[in-house]
PDB file of C-alpha atoms in Angstrom:
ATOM      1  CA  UNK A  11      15.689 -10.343 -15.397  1.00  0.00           C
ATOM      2  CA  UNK A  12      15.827  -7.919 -18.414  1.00  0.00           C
ATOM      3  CA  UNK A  13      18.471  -4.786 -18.419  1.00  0.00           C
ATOM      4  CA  UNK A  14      15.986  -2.051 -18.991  1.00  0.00           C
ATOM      5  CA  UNK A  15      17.614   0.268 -21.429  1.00  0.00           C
ATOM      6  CA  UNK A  16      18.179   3.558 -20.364  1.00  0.00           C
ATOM      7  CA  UNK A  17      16.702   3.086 -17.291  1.00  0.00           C
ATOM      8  CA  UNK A  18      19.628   3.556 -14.851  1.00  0.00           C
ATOM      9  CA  UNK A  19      20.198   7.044 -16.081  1.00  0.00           C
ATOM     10  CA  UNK A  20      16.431   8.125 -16.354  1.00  0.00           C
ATOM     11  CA  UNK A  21      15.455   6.108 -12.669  1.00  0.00           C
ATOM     12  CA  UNK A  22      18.742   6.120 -10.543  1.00  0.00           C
ATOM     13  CA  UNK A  23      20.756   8.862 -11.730  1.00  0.00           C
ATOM     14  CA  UNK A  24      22.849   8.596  -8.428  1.00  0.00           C
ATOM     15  CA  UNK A  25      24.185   5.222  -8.850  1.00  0.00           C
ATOM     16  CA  UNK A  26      21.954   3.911  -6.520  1.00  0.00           C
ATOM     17  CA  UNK A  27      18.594   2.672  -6.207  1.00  0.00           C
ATOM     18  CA  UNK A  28      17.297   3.862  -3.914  1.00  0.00           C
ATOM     19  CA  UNK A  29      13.801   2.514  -2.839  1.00  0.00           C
ATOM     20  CA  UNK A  30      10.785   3.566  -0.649  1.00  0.00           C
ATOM     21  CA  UNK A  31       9.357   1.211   2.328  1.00  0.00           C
ATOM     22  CA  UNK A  32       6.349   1.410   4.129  1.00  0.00           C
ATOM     23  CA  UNK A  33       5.843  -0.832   6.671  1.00  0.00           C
ATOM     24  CA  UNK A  34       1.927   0.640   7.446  1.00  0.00           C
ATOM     25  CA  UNK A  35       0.772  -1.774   4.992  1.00  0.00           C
ATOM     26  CA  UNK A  36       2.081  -5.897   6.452  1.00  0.00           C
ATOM     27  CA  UNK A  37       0.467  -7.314   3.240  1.00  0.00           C
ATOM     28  CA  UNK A  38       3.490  -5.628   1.297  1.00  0.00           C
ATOM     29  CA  UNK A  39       5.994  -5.014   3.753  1.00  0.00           C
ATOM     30  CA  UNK A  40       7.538  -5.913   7.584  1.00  0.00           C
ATOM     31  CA  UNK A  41      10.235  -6.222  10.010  1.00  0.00           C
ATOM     32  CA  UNK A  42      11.708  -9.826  10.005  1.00  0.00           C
ATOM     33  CA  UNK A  43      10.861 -10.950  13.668  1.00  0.00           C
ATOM     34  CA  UNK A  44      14.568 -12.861  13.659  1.00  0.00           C
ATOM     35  CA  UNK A  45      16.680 -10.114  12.012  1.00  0.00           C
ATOM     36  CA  UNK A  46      14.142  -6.885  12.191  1.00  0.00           C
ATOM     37  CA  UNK A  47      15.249  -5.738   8.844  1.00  0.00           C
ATOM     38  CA  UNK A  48      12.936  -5.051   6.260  1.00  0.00           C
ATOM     39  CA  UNK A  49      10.812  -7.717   4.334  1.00  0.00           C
ATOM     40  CA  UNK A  50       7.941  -8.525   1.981  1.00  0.00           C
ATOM     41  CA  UNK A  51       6.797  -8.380  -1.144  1.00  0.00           C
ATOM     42  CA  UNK A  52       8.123  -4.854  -2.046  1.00  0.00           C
ATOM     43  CA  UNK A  53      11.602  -5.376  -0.321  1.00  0.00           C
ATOM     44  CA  UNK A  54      11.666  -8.468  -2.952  1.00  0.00           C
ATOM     45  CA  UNK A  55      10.265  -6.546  -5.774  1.00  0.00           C
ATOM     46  CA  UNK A  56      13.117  -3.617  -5.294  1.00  0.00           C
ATOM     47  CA  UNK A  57      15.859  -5.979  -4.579  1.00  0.00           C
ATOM     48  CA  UNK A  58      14.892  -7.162  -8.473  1.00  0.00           C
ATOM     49  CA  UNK A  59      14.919  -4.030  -9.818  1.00  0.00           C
ATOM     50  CA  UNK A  60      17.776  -3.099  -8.379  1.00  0.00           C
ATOM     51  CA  UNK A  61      19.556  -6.648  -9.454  1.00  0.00           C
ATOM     52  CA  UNK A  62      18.170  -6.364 -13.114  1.00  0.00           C
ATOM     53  CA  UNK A  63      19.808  -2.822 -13.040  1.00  0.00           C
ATOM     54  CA  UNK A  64      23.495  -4.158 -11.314  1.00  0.00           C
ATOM     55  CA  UNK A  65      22.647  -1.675  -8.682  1.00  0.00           C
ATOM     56  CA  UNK A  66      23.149  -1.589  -5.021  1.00  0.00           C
ATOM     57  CA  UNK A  67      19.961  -0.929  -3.165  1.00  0.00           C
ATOM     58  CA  UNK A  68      19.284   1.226  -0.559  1.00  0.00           C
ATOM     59  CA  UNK A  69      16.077   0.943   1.622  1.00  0.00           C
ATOM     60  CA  UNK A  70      14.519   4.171   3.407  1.00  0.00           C
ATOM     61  CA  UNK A  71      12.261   2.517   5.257  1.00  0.00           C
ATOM     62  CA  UNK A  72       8.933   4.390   6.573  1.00  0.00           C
ATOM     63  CA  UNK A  73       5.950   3.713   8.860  1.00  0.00           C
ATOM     64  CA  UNK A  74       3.444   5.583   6.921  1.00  0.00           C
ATOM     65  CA  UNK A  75       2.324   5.371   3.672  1.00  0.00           C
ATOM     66  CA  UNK A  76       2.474   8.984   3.991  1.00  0.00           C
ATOM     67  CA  UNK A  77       6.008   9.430   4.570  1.00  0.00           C
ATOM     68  CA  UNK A  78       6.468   7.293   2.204  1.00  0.00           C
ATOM     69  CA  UNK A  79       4.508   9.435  -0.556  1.00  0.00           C
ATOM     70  CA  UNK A  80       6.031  12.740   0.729  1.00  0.00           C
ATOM     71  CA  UNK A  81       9.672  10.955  -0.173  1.00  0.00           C
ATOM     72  CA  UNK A  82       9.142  10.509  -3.390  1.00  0.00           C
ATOM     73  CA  UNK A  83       7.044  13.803  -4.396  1.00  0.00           C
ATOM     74  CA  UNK A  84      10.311  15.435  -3.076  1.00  0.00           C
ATOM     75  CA  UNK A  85      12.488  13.291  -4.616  1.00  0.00           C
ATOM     76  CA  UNK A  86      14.268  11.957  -1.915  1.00  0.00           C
ATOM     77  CA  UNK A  87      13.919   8.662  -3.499  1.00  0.00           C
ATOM     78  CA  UNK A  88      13.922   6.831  -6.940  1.00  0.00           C
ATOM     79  CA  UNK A  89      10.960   4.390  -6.311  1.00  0.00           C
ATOM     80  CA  UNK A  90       8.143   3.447  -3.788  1.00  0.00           C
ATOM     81  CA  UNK A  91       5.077   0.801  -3.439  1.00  0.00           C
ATOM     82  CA  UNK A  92       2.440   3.238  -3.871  1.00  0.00           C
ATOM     83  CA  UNK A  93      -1.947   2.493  -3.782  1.00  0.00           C
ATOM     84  CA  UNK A  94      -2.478   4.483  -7.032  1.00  0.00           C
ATOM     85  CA  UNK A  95      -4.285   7.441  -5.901  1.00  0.00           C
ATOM     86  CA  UNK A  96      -4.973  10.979  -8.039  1.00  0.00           C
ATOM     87  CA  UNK A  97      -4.054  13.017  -5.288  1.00  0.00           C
ATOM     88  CA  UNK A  98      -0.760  11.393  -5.073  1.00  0.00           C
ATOM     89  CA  UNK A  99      -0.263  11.396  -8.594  1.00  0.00           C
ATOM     90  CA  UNK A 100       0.308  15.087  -8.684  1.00  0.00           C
ATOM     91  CA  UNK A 101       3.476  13.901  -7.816  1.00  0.00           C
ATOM     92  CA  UNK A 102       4.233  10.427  -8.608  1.00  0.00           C
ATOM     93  CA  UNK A 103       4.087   8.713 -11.883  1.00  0.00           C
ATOM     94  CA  UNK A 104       2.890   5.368 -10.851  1.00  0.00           C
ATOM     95  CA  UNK A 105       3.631   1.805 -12.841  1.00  0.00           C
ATOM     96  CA  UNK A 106       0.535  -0.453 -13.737  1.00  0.00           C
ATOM     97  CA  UNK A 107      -0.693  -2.046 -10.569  1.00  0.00           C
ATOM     98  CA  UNK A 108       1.061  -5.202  -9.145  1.00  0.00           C
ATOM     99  CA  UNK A 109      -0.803  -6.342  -6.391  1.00  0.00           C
ATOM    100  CA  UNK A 110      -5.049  -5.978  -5.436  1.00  0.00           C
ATOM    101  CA  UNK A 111      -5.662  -5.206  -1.694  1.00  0.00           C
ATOM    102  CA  UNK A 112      -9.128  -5.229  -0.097  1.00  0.00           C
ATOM    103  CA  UNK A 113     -10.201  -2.448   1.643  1.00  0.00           C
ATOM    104  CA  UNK A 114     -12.725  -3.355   4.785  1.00  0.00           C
ATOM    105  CA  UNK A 115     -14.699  -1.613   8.031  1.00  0.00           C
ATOM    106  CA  UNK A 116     -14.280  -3.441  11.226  1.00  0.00           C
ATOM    107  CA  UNK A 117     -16.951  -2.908  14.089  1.00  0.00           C
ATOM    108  CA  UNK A 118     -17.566  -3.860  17.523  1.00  0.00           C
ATOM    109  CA  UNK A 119     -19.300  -6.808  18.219  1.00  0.00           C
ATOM    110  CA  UNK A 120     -22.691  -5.467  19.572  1.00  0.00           C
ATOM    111  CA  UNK A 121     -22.611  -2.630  16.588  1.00  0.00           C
ATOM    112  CA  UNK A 122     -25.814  -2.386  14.762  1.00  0.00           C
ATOM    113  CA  UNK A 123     -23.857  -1.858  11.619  1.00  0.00           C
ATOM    114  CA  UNK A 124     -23.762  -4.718   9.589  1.00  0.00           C
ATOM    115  CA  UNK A 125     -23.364  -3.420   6.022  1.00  0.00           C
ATOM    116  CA  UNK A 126     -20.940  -1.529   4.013  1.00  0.00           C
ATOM    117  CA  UNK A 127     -23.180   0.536   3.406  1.00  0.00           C
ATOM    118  CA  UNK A 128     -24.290   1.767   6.902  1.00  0.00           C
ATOM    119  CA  UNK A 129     -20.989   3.310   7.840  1.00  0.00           C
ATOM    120  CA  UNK A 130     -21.603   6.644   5.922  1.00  0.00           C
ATOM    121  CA  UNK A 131     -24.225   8.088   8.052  1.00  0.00           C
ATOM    122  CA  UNK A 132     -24.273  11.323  10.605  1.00  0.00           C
ATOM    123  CA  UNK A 133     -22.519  10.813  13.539  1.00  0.00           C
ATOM    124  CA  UNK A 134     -20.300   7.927  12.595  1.00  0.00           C
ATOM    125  CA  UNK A 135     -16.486   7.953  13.030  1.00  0.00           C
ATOM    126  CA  UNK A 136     -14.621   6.150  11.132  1.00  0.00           C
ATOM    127  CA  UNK A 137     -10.642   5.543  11.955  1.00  0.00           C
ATOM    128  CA  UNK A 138      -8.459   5.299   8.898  1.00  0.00           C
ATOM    129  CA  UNK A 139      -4.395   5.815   8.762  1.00  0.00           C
ATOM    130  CA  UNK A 140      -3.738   8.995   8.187  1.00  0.00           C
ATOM    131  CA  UNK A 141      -2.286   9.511   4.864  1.00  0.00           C
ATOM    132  CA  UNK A 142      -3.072   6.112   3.499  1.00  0.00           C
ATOM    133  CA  UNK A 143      -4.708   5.010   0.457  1.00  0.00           C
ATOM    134  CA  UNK A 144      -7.981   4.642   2.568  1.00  0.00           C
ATOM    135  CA  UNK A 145      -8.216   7.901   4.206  1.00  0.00           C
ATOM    136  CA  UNK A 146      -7.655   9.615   0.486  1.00  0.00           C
ATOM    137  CA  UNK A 147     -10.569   7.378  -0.703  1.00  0.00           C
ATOM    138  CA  UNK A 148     -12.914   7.722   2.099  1.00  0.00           C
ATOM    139  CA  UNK A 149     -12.151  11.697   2.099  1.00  0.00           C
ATOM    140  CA  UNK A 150     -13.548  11.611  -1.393  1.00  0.00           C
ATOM    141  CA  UNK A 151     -16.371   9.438  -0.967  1.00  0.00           C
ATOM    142  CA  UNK A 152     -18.350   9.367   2.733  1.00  0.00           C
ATOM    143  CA  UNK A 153     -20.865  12.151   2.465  1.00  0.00           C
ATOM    144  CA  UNK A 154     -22.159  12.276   6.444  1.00  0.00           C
ATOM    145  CA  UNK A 155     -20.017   9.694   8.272  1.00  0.00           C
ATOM    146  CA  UNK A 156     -16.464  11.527   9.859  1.00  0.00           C
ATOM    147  CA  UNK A 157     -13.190  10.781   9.866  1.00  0.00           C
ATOM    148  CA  UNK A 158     -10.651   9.864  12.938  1.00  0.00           C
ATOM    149  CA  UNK A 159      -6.549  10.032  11.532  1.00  0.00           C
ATOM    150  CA  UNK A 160      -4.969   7.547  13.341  1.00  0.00           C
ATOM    151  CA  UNK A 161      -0.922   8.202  13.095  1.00  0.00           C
ATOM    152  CA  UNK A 162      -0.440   5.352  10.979  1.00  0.00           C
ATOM    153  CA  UNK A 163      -2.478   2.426   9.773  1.00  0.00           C
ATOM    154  CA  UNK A 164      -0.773  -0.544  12.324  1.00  0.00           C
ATOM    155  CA  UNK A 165      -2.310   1.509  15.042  1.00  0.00           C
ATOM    156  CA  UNK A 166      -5.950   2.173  13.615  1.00  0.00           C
ATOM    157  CA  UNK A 167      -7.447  -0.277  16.024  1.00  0.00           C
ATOM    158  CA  UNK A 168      -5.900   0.755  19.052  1.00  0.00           C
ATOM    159  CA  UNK A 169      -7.210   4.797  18.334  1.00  0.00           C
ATOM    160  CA  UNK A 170     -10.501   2.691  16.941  1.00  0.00           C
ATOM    161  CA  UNK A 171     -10.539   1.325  20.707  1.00  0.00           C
ATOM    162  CA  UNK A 172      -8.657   3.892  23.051  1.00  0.00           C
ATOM    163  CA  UNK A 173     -11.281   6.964  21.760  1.00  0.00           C
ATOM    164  CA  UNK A 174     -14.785   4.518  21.360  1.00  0.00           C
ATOM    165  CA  UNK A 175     -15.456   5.232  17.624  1.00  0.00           C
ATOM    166  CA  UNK A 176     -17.873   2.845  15.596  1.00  0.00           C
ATOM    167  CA  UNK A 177     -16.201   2.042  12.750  1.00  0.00           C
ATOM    168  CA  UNK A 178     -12.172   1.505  11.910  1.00  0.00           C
ATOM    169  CA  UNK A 179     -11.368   1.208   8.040  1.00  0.00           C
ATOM    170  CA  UNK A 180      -8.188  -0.526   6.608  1.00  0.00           C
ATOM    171  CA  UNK A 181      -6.155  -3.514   5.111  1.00  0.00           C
ATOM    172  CA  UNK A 182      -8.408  -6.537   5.535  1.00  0.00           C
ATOM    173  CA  UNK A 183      -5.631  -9.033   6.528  1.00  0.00           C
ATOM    174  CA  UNK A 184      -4.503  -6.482   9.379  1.00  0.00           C
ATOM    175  CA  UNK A 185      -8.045  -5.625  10.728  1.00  0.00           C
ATOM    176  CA  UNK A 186      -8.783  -9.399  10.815  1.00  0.00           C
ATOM    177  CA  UNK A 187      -5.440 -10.112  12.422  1.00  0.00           C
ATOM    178  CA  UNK A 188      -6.330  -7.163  14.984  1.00  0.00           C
ATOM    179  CA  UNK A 189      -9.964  -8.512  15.769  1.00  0.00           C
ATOM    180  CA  UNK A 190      -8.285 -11.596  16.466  1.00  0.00           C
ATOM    181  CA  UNK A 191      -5.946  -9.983  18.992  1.00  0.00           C
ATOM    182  CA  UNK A 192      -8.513  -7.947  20.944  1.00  0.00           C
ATOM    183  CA  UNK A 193     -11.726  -9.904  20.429  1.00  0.00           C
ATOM    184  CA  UNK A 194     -15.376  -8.855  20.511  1.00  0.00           C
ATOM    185  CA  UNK A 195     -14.374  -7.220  17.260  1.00  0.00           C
ATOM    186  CA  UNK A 196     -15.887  -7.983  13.525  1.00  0.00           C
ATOM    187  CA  UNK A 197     -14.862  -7.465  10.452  1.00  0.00           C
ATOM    188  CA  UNK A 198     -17.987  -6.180   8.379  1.00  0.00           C
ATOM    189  CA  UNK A 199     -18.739  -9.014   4.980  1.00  0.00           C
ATOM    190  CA  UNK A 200     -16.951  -7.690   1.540  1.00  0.00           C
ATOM    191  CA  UNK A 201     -15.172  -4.890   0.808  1.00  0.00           C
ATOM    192  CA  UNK A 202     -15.493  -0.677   0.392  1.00  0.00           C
ATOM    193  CA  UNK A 203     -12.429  -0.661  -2.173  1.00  0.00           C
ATOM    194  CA  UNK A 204     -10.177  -2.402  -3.875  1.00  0.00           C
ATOM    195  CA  UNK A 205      -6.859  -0.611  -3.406  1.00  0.00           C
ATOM    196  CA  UNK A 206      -4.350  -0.874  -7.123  1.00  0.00           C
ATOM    197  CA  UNK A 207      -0.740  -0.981  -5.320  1.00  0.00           C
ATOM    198  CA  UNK A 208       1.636   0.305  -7.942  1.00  0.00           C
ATOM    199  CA  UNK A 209       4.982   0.784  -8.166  1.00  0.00           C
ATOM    200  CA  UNK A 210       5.679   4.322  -8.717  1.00  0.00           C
ATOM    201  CA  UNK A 211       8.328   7.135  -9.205  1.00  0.00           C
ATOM    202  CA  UNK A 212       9.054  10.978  -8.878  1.00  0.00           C
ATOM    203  CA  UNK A 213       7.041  12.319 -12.028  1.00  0.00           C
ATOM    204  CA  UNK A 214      10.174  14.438 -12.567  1.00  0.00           C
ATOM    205  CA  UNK A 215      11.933  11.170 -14.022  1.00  0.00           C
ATOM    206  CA  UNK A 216      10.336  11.877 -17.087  1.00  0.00           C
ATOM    207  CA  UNK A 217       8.245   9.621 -19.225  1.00  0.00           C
ATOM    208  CA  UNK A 218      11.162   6.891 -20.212  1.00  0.00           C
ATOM    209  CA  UNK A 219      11.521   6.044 -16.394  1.00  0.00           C
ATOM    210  CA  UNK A 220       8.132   5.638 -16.093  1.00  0.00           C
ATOM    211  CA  UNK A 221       7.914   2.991 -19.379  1.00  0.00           C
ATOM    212  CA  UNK A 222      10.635   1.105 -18.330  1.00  0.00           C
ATOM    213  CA  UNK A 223       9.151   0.945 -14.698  1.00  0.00           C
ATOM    214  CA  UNK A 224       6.018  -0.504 -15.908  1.00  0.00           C
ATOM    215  CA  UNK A 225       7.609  -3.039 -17.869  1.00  0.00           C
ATOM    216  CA  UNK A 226       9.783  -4.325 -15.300  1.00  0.00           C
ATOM    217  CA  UNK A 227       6.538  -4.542 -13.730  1.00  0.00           C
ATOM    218  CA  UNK A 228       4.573  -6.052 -15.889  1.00  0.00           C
ATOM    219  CA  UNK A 229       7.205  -8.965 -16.467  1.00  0.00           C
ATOM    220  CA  UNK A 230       7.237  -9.915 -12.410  1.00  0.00           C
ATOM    221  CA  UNK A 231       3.617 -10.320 -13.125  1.00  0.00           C
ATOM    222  CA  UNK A 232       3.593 -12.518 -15.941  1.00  0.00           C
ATOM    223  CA  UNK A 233       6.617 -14.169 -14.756  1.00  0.00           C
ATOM    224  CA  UNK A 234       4.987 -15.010 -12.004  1.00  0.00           C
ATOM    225  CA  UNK A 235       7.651 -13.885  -9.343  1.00  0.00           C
ATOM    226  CA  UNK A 236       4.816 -11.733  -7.557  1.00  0.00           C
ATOM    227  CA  UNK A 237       2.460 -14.542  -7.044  1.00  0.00           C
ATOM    228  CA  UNK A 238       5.843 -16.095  -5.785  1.00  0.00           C
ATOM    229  CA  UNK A 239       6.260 -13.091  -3.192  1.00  0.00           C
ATOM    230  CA  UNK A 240       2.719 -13.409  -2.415  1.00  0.00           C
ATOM    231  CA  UNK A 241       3.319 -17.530  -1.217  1.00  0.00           C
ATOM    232  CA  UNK A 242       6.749 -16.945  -0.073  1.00  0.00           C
ATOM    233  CA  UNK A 243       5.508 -14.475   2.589  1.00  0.00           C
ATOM    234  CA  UNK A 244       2.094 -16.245   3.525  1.00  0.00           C
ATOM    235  CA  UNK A 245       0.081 -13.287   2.073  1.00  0.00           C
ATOM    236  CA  UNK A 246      -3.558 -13.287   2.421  1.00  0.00           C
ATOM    237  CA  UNK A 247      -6.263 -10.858   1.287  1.00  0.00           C
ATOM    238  CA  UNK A 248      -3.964  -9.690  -1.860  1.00  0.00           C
ATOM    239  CA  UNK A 249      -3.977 -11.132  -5.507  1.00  0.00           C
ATOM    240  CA  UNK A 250      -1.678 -10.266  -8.384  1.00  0.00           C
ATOM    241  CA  UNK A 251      -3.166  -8.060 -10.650  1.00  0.00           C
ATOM    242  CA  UNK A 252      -3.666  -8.758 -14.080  1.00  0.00           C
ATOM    243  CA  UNK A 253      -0.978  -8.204 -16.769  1.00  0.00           C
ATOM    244  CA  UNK A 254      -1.512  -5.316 -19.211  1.00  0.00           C
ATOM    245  CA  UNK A 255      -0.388  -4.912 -22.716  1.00  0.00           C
ATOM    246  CA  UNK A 256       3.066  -2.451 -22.640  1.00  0.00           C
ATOM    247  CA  UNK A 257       3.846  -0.799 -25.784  1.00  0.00           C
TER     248      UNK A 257
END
């Protein structure tokens, strides 16, 4: 892997990398069920970084994407695996996307809805982690439908079940996985969003950190060493995005 010039100085000026975790999202990240330390796409994508920069790495590891965010808009850490989001961007200067995620509503069985597009209607609740990628989306977007913050997005369907709300929104893989679980649960057909995971850092990095961020990216794309991640870890519901031009 390429030395990024200037990069150590500009993106780790502690002499240590020090990256963001969130295990809310399994697609990118999770506890090894043999060793419970930190895994996934992410964990391999920092552990890169940090080896293309002869850095040690240290994980913070978080079970929000929320805590996650809040760590790096107070610079607390030197990168994260973000969903590029504007709100978050006040904040964080985000890399080109890496990864696509699905975004999906899961129902009861017996629901009437069938349809994306019945969800936003009057007197709907819809669970959603809070903090995550989907609850700043569907904050923006549903009109009459409300919205139930679970504490994080791993337990979604169990609020989505324990308070008898109509409509849980989240990672398609994990909603899936959960209706599996539980049972008498359905995962509505397509998808509400398509979530751009990013890698990102605090915007007060400058603009050289941010350039050298996004190429790194860009070459485990093209590389393909995040398709790699993607088979290595069994993901499903998540494709590698497509490489962009960096000038």
């Amino acid at each position: 892997m390429t030395v990024y010039s200037g990069l150590i100085e500009a993106l780790a000026p502690t002499g240590v990398l020090r990256a963001a975790i969130n295990l809310g999202n399994p697609i990118l990240a999770y506890r090894h069920p043999q060793t419970g330390e930190p895994a996934g796409v992410s964990v391999d994508m920092a552990s890169a970084l940090a080896q293309s920069l002869g850095l040690e790495l240290t994980l913070r590891v978080f079970d929000s994407a929320g805590q996650s965010v809040e760590a790096a808009s107070s610079n607390q850490v030197d990168i994260g695996f973000f969903a590029i989001d504007p709100l978050r961007g006040k904040d964080i200067a985000f890399s080109p996307p890496y990864v696509l995620i699905e975004g999906s509503y899961m129902v009861r069985e017996g629901s009437a809805i069938t349809h994306n597009e019945q969800v936003d209607e009057a007197g709907i609740q819809v669970t959603v982690g809070k903090g995550s990628a989907y609850d700043l989306y569907l904050t923006r977007c549903l009109k009459r439908a409300s919205i139930v913050r679970a504490p994080t997005s791993p337990t979604v369907v169990d609020v989505f079940l324990a308070q008898g709300l109509e409509v849980a929104a989240g990672v398609r893989q994990q909603l899936e996985s959960d209706a599996h679980r539980h049972g008498n649960l359905r995962v509505l057909p397509g998808r509400f969003m398509v979530i751009e995971q990013a890698m990102g850092t605090p915007k007060v990095r400058g603009p050289h950190a941010l350039a050298s961020l996004s190429r790194f990216v860009e070459d485990m794309k093209a590389s393909g060493k995040v398709a790699q991640a993607l088979a290595q870890h069994g993901i499903q519901g998540a494709s590698v995005a497509p490489v962009q031009p960096i000038f």
